[in-house]
Amino acid sequence: MPFDLFDRSQLKLKPLSERVSDLDLSVMQDPKQPVVKMNHPTIDLLADRIIAAREKGASVIVAMGAHCLRSGNGPLMIELMKRGLITHFSLNGAGAIHDYEFALIGQTTESVAKYISEGQFGLWMETGGLNECAVNAVKEKIGFGEALGKRIEEEKFPYREYSLLAAGYRYHVPVTVHVGLGCDIIHEHPNCDGAALGASSYTDFLIYANTISNLENGVFMDFGSAVIGPEVYLKCLSMCRNVAHQRGEEIAHFTTAVFDLHDLEGKNVNETPPKSDARYYFRPWKTIMSRTVADGGESYYVKGYHDETFPNLYQKLMEKTS
């Protein structure tokens, strides 16, 4: 006998106009404004590596957690996309939701403490539009990220100029979305089609793997994604190396970097910590900064908040390419 399922038809969704949002467009970084400089030598080095990678036609990838977009970095990312300096952006499901809501209503982020007590957390009508995009993606045989960007752009969301997803669709640069089913608020909604989300996100996985196949001499950076970012990258890299080895080629000489808040600066991040060390279970260290660069790559770590680190990387790239 099958197990009983939760009846989603009983849920009461409310309009976003009734939600108190914690963030609005005032957080957006202005590409034309100078930033408070960190004077971090690794940021200078990474800017050089990114420029060198693009001169060689290699991939430059930014994987990120949702907080990097919530910090207002979308406009800076769009400018780097337009200039061809970043060739692929990789998001988790939450990042896509924040980008979509910013584009739609100019606001995002709710108080979990407030709305989980009320039984209303995540249950907002308009945000369920992401689920419709997943279904459309399957019909059109495109990835989830492209389907989201297409809706934002073609339906002319009021604040689409701030949307990384829309810019990716506009400039034909992949912005892929890697979903963990059950992790995101849209999975609560009655219109959520798990099969469509899985299929469209898997298409994005294959698009991502195609970009990683060009990572030799390239750059991979992770901004605050502790699980999805390193794990999806790891599997894609394994696939790509499998094919490369059959051709007598390699994907080994590239640069990786992790931007986070852990106190790792001054540590030898290229060596995996022992299992007796709690930091062993911080996947960006062992996956991005150690194991995947062990055959000829280099990796770096930058400690700082995303509203400081990414703008400083952006500023350095602008200085070096102007």
Tab-separated table of C-alpha atoms in Angstrom:
chain	number	residue	atom	x	y	z
A	1	MET	CA	0.000	0.000	0.000
A	2	PRO	CA	1.337	3.467	-0.808
A	3	PHE	CA	1.888	5.906	2.033
A	4	ASP	CA	-0.579	8.738	2.477
A	5	LEU	CA	0.431	12.085	0.978
A	6	PHE	CA	-0.013	15.576	2.360
A	7	ASP	CA	-2.966	17.259	0.650
A	8	ARG	CA	-1.612	20.511	-0.767
A	9	SER	CA	-5.080	21.646	-1.825
A	10	GLN	CA	-5.697	22.582	1.805
A	11	LEU	CA	-2.969	25.227	1.798
A	12	LYS	CA	-3.855	28.902	1.918
A	13	LEU	CA	-1.514	31.065	-0.149
A	14	LYS	CA	-1.403	34.817	0.251
A	15	PRO	CA	-0.329	37.529	-2.215
A	16	LEU	CA	3.181	38.950	-1.930
A	17	SER	CA	1.605	42.353	-1.277
A	18	GLU	CA	0.705	41.065	2.203
A	19	ARG	CA	4.211	39.859	3.000
A	20	VAL	CA	6.674	41.932	4.982
A	21	SER	CA	9.927	41.654	3.014
A	22	ASP	CA	13.291	42.210	4.642
A	23	LEU	CA	15.169	43.409	1.543
A	24	ASP	CA	14.450	45.871	-1.260
A	25	LEU	CA	16.386	47.376	-4.165
A	26	SER	CA	18.319	49.688	-1.848
A	27	VAL	CA	20.779	46.786	-1.345
A	28	MET	CA	21.758	46.772	-5.024
A	29	GLN	CA	25.383	47.569	-5.796
A	30	ASP	CA	25.925	50.355	-8.333
A	31	PRO	CA	28.521	49.368	-10.963
A	32	LYS	CA	29.491	53.025	-11.358
A	33	GLN	CA	30.214	53.659	-7.692
A	34	PRO	CA	33.621	52.971	-6.082
A	35	VAL	CA	33.764	50.311	-3.378
A	36	VAL	CA	35.385	50.248	0.033
A	37	LYS	CA	38.630	48.506	-0.842
A	38	MET	CA	39.748	45.376	0.963
A	39	ASN	CA	43.316	45.475	-0.450
A	40	HIS	CA	43.346	41.689	-0.483
A	41	PRO	CA	46.226	40.289	-2.585
A	42	THR	CA	44.227	37.225	-3.596
A	43	ILE	CA	41.542	39.363	-5.231
A	44	ASP	CA	44.186	41.053	-7.350
A	45	LEU	CA	45.618	37.662	-8.329
A	46	LEU	CA	42.187	36.252	-9.187
A	47	ALA	CA	41.440	39.221	-11.421
A	48	ASP	CA	44.633	38.459	-13.343
A	49	ARG	CA	43.721	34.777	-13.607
A	50	ILE	CA	40.232	35.611	-14.891
A	51	ILE	CA	41.614	37.905	-17.586
A	52	ALA	CA	44.202	35.289	-18.590
A	53	ALA	CA	41.527	32.600	-18.732
A	54	ARG	CA	39.342	34.639	-21.043
A	55	GLU	CA	42.307	35.416	-23.297
A	56	LYS	CA	42.746	31.648	-23.679
A	57	GLY	CA	39.030	31.093	-24.231
A	58	ALA	CA	38.667	29.098	-21.010
A	59	SER	CA	35.637	29.034	-18.726
A	60	VAL	CA	35.266	31.438	-15.798
A	61	ILE	CA	32.536	30.223	-13.461
A	62	VAL	CA	30.854	31.774	-10.439
A	63	ALA	CA	28.908	29.396	-8.199
A	64	MET	CA	27.044	31.028	-5.353
A	65	GLY	CA	24.651	30.661	-2.499
A	66	ALA	CA	21.591	32.888	-2.299
A	67	HIS	CA	23.217	35.390	0.059
A	68	CYS	CA	25.544	36.599	-2.685
A	69	LEU	CA	22.548	37.829	-4.700
A	70	ARG	CA	20.777	39.060	-1.584
A	71	SER	CA	23.813	41.264	-0.995
A	72	GLY	CA	22.906	43.216	-4.134
A	73	ASN	CA	25.634	41.937	-6.449
A	74	GLY	CA	23.314	41.312	-9.397
A	75	PRO	CA	24.158	44.541	-11.277
A	76	LEU	CA	27.895	43.864	-10.943
A	77	MET	CA	27.474	40.298	-12.172
A	78	ILE	CA	25.457	41.482	-15.141
A	79	GLU	CA	28.197	43.926	-16.107
A	80	LEU	CA	30.860	41.184	-15.926
A	81	MET	CA	28.568	38.959	-17.997
A	82	LYS	CA	28.176	41.664	-20.655
A	83	ARG	CA	31.951	42.129	-20.834
A	84	GLY	CA	32.526	38.400	-21.280
A	85	LEU	CA	34.594	38.109	-18.103
A	86	ILE	CA	32.292	35.563	-16.434
A	87	THR	CA	31.033	32.804	-18.723
A	88	HIS	CA	28.705	30.912	-16.378
A	89	PHE	CA	26.767	31.614	-13.175
A	90	SER	CA	25.530	28.726	-11.054
A	91	LEU	CA	22.734	29.230	-8.501
A	92	ASN	CA	20.912	27.120	-5.970
A	93	GLY	CA	17.125	27.187	-5.905
A	94	ALA	CA	16.963	29.928	-3.275
A	95	GLY	CA	19.161	32.219	-5.373
A	96	ALA	CA	16.744	31.881	-8.278
A	97	ILE	CA	13.804	32.714	-6.015
A	98	HIS	CA	15.420	35.901	-4.709
A	99	ASP	CA	16.376	37.004	-8.230
A	100	TYR	CA	12.823	36.344	-9.466
A	101	GLU	CA	11.207	38.237	-6.581
A	102	PHE	CA	13.568	41.202	-6.907
A	103	ALA	CA	12.644	41.419	-10.606
A	104	LEU	CA	8.919	41.060	-9.930
A	105	ILE	CA	8.285	43.296	-6.907
A	106	GLY	CA	11.635	44.929	-6.096
A	107	GLN	CA	11.711	43.094	-2.760
A	108	THR	CA	12.612	39.684	-1.371
A	109	THR	CA	13.289	37.717	1.815
A	110	GLU	CA	10.820	37.088	4.595
A	111	SER	CA	11.246	36.624	8.318
A	112	VAL	CA	11.421	32.885	8.861
A	113	ALA	CA	10.807	33.328	12.600
A	114	LYS	CA	7.633	35.356	12.004
A	115	TYR	CA	6.078	33.370	9.182
A	116	ILE	CA	6.942	29.848	10.323
A	117	SER	CA	5.020	30.582	13.532
A	118	GLU	CA	2.021	31.680	11.467
A	119	GLY	CA	2.277	28.702	9.119
A	120	GLN	CA	2.723	31.102	6.215
A	121	PHE	CA	6.450	30.797	5.486
A	122	GLY	CA	7.025	30.525	1.748
A	123	LEU	CA	3.348	30.363	0.851
A	124	TRP	CA	3.049	33.413	-1.418
A	125	MET	CA	1.062	33.214	-4.626
A	126	GLU	CA	3.282	34.998	-7.120
A	127	THR	CA	6.460	33.148	-6.126
A	128	GLY	CA	4.782	29.976	-7.372
A	129	GLY	CA	5.431	31.310	-10.867
A	130	LEU	CA	8.812	29.609	-10.693
A	131	ASN	CA	7.022	26.259	-10.708
A	132	GLU	CA	5.233	27.225	-13.906
A	133	CYS	CA	8.611	28.028	-15.452
A	134	ALA	CA	9.869	24.522	-14.641
A	135	VAL	CA	6.930	23.020	-16.539
A	136	ASN	CA	7.554	25.379	-19.467
A	137	ALA	CA	11.241	24.447	-19.450
A	138	VAL	CA	10.404	20.781	-19.950
A	139	LYS	CA	8.002	21.596	-22.784
A	140	GLU	CA	10.592	23.788	-24.509
A	141	LYS	CA	13.513	21.455	-23.717
A	142	ILE	CA	15.535	24.179	-22.023
A	143	GLY	CA	17.041	24.499	-18.560
A	144	PHE	CA	15.267	25.861	-15.497
A	145	GLY	CA	17.492	28.941	-15.366
A	146	GLU	CA	16.848	29.855	-18.983
A	147	ALA	CA	13.087	29.382	-18.549
A	148	LEU	CA	13.096	31.723	-15.540
A	149	GLY	CA	15.143	34.339	-17.359
A	150	LYS	CA	12.862	34.074	-20.388
A	151	ARG	CA	9.736	34.754	-18.318
A	152	ILE	CA	11.309	37.691	-16.470
A	153	GLU	CA	12.532	39.234	-19.708
A	154	GLU	CA	9.625	38.513	-22.046
A	155	GLU	CA	6.902	39.351	-19.534
A	156	LYS	CA	8.786	42.565	-18.727
A	157	PHE	CA	8.956	42.250	-14.954
A	158	PRO	CA	9.134	45.813	-13.547
A	159	TYR	CA	12.645	45.458	-12.094
A	160	ARG	CA	14.159	43.034	-14.604
A	161	GLU	CA	17.205	45.279	-15.051
A	162	TYR	CA	18.440	43.871	-11.714
A	163	SER	CA	17.855	40.230	-12.664
A	164	LEU	CA	20.836	37.992	-13.346
A	165	LEU	CA	18.510	35.343	-14.784
A	166	ALA	CA	16.997	37.807	-17.247
A	167	ALA	CA	20.442	39.065	-18.260
A	168	GLY	CA	21.577	35.506	-18.905
A	169	TYR	CA	18.628	34.989	-21.232
A	170	ARG	CA	19.204	38.371	-22.894
A	171	TYR	CA	22.946	37.896	-23.498
A	172	HIS	CA	22.829	34.121	-24.001
A	173	VAL	CA	25.086	33.363	-21.029
A	174	PRO	CA	24.160	30.293	-18.961
A	175	VAL	CA	22.734	30.943	-15.498
A	176	THR	CA	21.957	27.465	-14.249
A	177	VAL	CA	19.819	26.554	-11.248
A	178	HIS	CA	20.634	23.447	-9.233
A	179	VAL	CA	17.646	22.401	-7.145
A	180	GLY	CA	17.542	20.214	-4.063
A	181	LEU	CA	13.941	19.012	-3.943
A	182	GLY	CA	12.287	19.958	-0.675
A	183	CYS	CA	14.791	22.727	0.062
A	184	ASP	CA	12.968	25.722	-1.412
A	185	ILE	CA	9.733	27.517	-0.564
A	186	ILE	CA	8.223	26.888	-3.997
A	187	HIS	CA	8.251	23.152	-3.244
A	188	GLU	CA	5.478	23.791	-0.711
A	189	HIS	CA	3.125	25.123	-3.382
A	190	PRO	CA	0.205	23.135	-4.818
A	191	ASN	CA	1.454	23.864	-8.367
A	192	CYS	CA	4.895	22.344	-7.752
A	193	ASP	CA	5.660	19.560	-10.225
A	194	GLY	CA	8.618	17.658	-8.803
A	195	ALA	CA	9.232	15.819	-12.061
A	196	ALA	CA	9.414	19.092	-14.014
A	197	LEU	CA	11.753	20.660	-11.465
A	198	GLY	CA	13.971	17.604	-11.553
A	199	ALA	CA	14.045	17.423	-15.343
A	200	SER	CA	14.695	21.130	-15.918
A	201	SER	CA	17.333	21.322	-13.196
A	202	TYR	CA	19.001	18.221	-14.626
A	203	THR	CA	19.159	19.947	-18.000
A	204	ASP	CA	20.960	22.769	-16.205
A	205	PHE	CA	23.323	20.193	-14.694
A	206	LEU	CA	24.294	19.041	-18.185
A	207	ILE	CA	24.686	22.635	-19.388
A	208	TYR	CA	26.943	23.230	-16.395
A	209	ALA	CA	29.007	20.135	-17.154
A	210	ASN	CA	29.499	21.388	-20.704
A	211	THR	CA	30.942	24.641	-19.351
A	212	ILE	CA	33.205	22.772	-16.917
A	213	SER	CA	34.555	20.708	-19.815
A	214	ASN	CA	36.313	23.946	-20.832
A	215	LEU	CA	37.823	24.607	-17.386
A	216	GLU	CA	41.438	23.803	-18.331
A	217	ASN	CA	43.314	27.129	-17.836
A	218	GLY	CA	40.095	28.578	-16.429
A	219	VAL	CA	38.783	29.831	-13.085
A	220	PHE	CA	36.124	28.433	-10.754
A	221	MET	CA	34.897	30.552	-7.809
A	222	ASP	CA	32.430	29.701	-5.085
A	223	PHE	CA	30.740	32.516	-3.151
A	224	GLY	CA	29.169	31.103	-0.011
A	225	SER	CA	27.669	27.878	-1.319
A	226	ALA	CA	28.608	25.250	1.269
A	227	VAL	CA	26.872	22.196	-0.215
A	228	ILE	CA	25.179	22.596	-3.612
A	229	GLY	CA	28.049	24.590	-5.143
A	230	PRO	CA	30.898	22.180	-4.378
A	231	GLU	CA	28.880	18.992	-4.815
A	232	VAL	CA	27.441	19.789	-8.243
A	233	TYR	CA	30.833	21.081	-9.428
A	234	LEU	CA	32.494	17.847	-8.229
A	235	LYS	CA	30.184	15.574	-10.203
A	236	CYS	CA	30.408	17.693	-13.356
A	237	LEU	CA	34.201	17.744	-13.167
A	238	SER	CA	34.332	13.973	-12.804
A	239	MET	CA	32.194	13.534	-15.914
A	240	CYS	CA	34.306	15.970	-17.889
A	241	ARG	CA	37.599	14.397	-16.828
A	242	ASN	CA	36.262	10.972	-17.789
A	243	VAL	CA	35.688	12.134	-21.358
A	244	ALA	CA	38.916	14.173	-21.468
A	245	HIS	CA	41.000	11.179	-20.376
A	246	GLN	CA	39.516	9.082	-23.178
A	247	ARG	CA	40.792	11.721	-25.594
A	248	GLY	CA	44.255	11.848	-24.079
A	249	GLU	CA	43.501	15.305	-22.663
A	250	GLU	CA	43.264	16.672	-19.135
A	251	ILE	CA	41.362	19.206	-17.059
A	252	ALA	CA	43.871	19.883	-14.304
A	253	HIS	CA	45.474	23.290	-14.679
A	254	PHE	CA	42.960	25.808	-13.406
A	255	THR	CA	42.397	28.147	-10.476
A	256	THR	CA	39.710	27.792	-7.831
A	257	ALA	CA	38.729	30.139	-5.027
A	258	VAL	CA	36.292	30.079	-2.152
A	259	PHE	CA	34.785	33.224	-0.618
A	260	ASP	CA	33.233	32.616	2.790
A	261	LEU	CA	33.285	33.610	6.466
A	262	HIS	CA	35.227	30.726	7.973
A	263	ASP	CA	38.568	31.591	9.545
A	264	LEU	CA	40.784	29.729	7.065
A	265	GLU	CA	43.161	32.433	5.917
A	266	GLY	CA	46.740	31.492	6.631
A	267	LYS	CA	45.869	27.781	6.460
A	268	ASN	CA	47.182	25.465	3.759
A	269	VAL	CA	43.830	25.059	2.062
A	270	ASN	CA	45.321	22.890	-0.685
A	271	GLU	CA	45.670	20.035	1.813
A	272	THR	CA	42.529	18.261	2.994
A	273	PRO	CA	42.162	18.460	6.782
A	274	PRO	CA	41.924	15.130	8.653
A	275	LYS	CA	38.511	13.677	9.447
A	276	SER	CA	39.182	14.429	13.117
A	277	ASP	CA	39.060	18.142	12.216
A	278	ALA	CA	35.534	19.580	11.969
A	279	ARG	CA	36.658	21.629	8.972
A	280	TYR	CA	36.963	18.387	6.996
A	281	TYR	CA	33.180	18.527	6.690
A	282	PHE	CA	33.247	22.008	5.153
A	283	ARG	CA	32.888	20.813	1.566
A	284	PRO	CA	34.334	23.879	-0.179
A	285	TRP	CA	37.682	23.183	1.498
A	286	LYS	CA	38.136	19.509	0.692
A	287	THR	CA	36.281	19.584	-2.635
A	288	ILE	CA	37.091	22.933	-4.252
A	289	MET	CA	40.372	23.936	-2.628
A	290	SER	CA	42.024	20.546	-2.229
A	291	ARG	CA	40.929	17.436	-4.065
A	292	THR	CA	39.947	18.847	-7.449
A	293	VAL	CA	43.138	20.917	-7.860
A	294	ALA	CA	45.511	18.180	-6.675
A	295	ASP	CA	46.666	17.373	-10.208
A	296	GLY	CA	48.095	20.737	-11.183
A	297	GLY	CA	45.665	23.448	-10.172
A	298	GLU	CA	45.824	26.162	-7.544
A	299	SER	CA	43.274	27.319	-5.016
A	300	TYR	CA	42.755	30.305	-2.737
A	301	TYR	CA	40.521	31.432	0.085
A	302	VAL	CA	39.123	34.890	0.797
A	303	LYS	CA	37.334	35.646	4.038
A	304	GLY	CA	34.716	38.373	3.942
A	305	TYR	CA	31.088	39.325	3.440
A	306	HIS	CA	29.701	39.119	-0.080
A	307	ASP	CA	28.857	42.827	-0.184
A	308	GLU	CA	32.603	43.431	0.219
A	309	THR	CA	34.338	40.589	-1.606
A	310	PHE	CA	32.411	40.469	-4.870
A	311	PRO	CA	32.383	44.270	-5.354
A	312	ASN	CA	36.147	44.318	-4.783
A	313	LEU	CA	36.676	41.596	-7.369
A	314	TYR	CA	34.439	43.520	-9.761
A	315	GLN	CA	36.332	46.766	-9.145
A	316	LYS	CA	39.693	45.095	-9.707
A	317	LEU	CA	38.517	43.585	-12.984
A	318	MET	CA	37.260	46.962	-14.141
A	319	GLU	CA	40.590	48.598	-13.313
A	320	LYS	CA	42.541	45.949	-15.184
A	321	THR	CA	40.359	45.850	-18.300
A	322	SER	CA	39.434	49.512	-18.750
